[in-house]
Short mmCIF file of N, CA, C and O and ligand atoms in Angstrom, two decimals:
data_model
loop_
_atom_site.label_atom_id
_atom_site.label_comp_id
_atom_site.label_asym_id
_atom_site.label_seq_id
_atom_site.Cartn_x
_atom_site.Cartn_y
_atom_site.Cartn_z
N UNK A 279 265.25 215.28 220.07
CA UNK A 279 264.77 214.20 219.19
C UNK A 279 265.55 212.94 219.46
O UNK A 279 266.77 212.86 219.27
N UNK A 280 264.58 211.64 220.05
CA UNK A 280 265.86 210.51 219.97
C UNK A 280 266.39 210.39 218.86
O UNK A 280 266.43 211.20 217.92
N UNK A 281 266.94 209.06 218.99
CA UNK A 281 267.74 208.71 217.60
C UNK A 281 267.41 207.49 217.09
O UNK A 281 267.40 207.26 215.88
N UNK A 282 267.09 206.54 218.07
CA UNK A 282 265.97 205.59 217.65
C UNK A 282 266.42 204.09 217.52
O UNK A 282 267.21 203.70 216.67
N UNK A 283 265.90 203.40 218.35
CA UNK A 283 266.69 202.01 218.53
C UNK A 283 265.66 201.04 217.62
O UNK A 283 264.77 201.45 216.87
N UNK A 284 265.99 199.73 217.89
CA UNK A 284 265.50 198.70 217.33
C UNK A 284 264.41 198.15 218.83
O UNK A 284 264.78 198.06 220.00
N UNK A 285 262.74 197.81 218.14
CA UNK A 285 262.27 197.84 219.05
C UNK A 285 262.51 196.01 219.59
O UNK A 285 262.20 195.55 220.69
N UNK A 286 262.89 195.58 218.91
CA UNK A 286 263.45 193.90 219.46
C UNK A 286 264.84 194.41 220.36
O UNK A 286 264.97 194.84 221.51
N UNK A 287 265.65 194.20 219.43
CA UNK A 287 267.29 193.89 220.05
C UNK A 287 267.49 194.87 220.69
O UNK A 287 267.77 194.68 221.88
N UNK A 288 267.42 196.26 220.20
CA UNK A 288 267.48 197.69 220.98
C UNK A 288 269.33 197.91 220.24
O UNK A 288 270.36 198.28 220.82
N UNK A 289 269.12 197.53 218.98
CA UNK A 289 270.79 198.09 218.24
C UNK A 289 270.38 200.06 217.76
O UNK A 289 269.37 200.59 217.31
N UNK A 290 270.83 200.24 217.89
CA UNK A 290 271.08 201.97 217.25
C UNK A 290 271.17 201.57 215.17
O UNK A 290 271.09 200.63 214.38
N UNK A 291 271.35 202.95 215.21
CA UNK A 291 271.10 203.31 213.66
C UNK A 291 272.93 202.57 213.15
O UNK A 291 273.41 201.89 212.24
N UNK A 292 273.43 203.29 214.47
CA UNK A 292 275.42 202.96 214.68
C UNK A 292 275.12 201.67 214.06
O UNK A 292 275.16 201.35 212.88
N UNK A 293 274.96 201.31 214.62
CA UNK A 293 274.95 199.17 214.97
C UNK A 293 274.45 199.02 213.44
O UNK A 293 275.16 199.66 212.66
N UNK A 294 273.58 198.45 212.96
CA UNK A 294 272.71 198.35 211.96
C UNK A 294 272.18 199.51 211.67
O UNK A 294 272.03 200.44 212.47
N UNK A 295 271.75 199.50 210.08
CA UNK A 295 270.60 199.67 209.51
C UNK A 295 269.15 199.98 210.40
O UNK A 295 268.74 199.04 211.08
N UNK A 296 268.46 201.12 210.41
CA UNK A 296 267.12 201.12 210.98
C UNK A 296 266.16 201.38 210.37
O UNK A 296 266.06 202.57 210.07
N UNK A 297 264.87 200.33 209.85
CA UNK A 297 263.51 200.81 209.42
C UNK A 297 262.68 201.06 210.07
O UNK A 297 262.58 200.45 211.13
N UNK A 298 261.68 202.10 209.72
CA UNK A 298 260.91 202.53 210.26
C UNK A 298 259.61 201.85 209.76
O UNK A 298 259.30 201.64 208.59
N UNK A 299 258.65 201.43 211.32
CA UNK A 299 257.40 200.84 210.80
C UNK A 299 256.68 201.36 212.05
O UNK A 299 257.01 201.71 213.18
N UNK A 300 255.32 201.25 211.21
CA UNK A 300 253.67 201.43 212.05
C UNK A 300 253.21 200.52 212.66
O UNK A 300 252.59 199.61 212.11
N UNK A 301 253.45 200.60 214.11
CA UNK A 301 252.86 199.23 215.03
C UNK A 301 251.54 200.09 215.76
O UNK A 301 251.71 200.98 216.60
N UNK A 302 250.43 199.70 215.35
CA UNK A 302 249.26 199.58 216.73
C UNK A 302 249.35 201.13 216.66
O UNK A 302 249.43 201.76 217.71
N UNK A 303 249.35 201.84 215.31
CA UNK A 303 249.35 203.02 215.42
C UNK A 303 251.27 204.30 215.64
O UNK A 303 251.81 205.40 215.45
N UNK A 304 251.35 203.48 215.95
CA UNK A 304 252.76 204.40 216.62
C UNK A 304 253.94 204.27 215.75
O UNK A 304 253.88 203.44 214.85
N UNK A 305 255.01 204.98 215.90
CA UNK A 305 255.87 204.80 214.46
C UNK A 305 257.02 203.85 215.67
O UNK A 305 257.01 204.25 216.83
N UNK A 306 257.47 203.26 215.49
CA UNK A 306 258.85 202.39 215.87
C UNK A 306 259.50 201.89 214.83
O UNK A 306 258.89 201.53 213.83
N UNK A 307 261.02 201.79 214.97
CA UNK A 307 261.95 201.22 214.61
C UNK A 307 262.60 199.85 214.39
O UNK A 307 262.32 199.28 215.45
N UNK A 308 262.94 199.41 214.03
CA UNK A 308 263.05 197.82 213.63
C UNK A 308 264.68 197.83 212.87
O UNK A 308 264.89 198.66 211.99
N UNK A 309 265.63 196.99 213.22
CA UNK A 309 266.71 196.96 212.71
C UNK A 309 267.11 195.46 211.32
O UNK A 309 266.92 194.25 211.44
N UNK A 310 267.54 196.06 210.43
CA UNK A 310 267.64 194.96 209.50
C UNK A 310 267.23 194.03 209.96
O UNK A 310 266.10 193.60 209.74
N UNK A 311 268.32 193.34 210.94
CA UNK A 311 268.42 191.88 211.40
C UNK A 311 267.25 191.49 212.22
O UNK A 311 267.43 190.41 212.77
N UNK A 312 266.31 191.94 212.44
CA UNK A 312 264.87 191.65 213.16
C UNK A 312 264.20 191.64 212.12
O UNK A 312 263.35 190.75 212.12
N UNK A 313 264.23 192.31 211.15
CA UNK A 313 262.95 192.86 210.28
C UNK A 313 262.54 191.50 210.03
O UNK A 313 261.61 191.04 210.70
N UNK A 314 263.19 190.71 209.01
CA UNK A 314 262.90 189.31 208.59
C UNK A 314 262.12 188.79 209.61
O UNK A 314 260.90 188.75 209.40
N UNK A 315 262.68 188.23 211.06
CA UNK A 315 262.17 187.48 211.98
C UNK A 315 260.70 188.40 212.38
O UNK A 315 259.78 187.81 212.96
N UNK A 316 260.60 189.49 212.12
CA UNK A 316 259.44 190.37 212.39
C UNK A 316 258.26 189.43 211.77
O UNK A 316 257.32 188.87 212.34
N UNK A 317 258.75 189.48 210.02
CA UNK A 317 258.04 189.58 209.35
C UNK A 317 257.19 188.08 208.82
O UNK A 317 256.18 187.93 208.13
N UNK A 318 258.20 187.02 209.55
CA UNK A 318 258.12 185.23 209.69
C UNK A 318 257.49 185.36 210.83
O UNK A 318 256.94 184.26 210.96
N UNK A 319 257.27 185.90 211.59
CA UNK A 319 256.27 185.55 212.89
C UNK A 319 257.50 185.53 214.18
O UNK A 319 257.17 185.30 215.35
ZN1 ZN B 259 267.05 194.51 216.07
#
């Protein structure tokens, strides 16, 4: 089982915080510090 990076920066769970979201069907990861900029465009 990975462990699951951030699909922007590529930080680990170590590094940050990791949420989990539904892109285009598929489950990926997203780390705090992206989420925002995810979520502003
Ligand atoms: Zn990130």
């Amino acid at each position: 089982m990975s462990e699951g990076k951030c699909m922007n920066c590529e930080a680990g769970s170590k590094d940050r915080p990791l949420v989990k979201i539904e892109v285009d069907g598929k489950e990926e990861r997203v780390c705090v510090k992206c989420l925002p900029a995810l979520i502003h465009g």
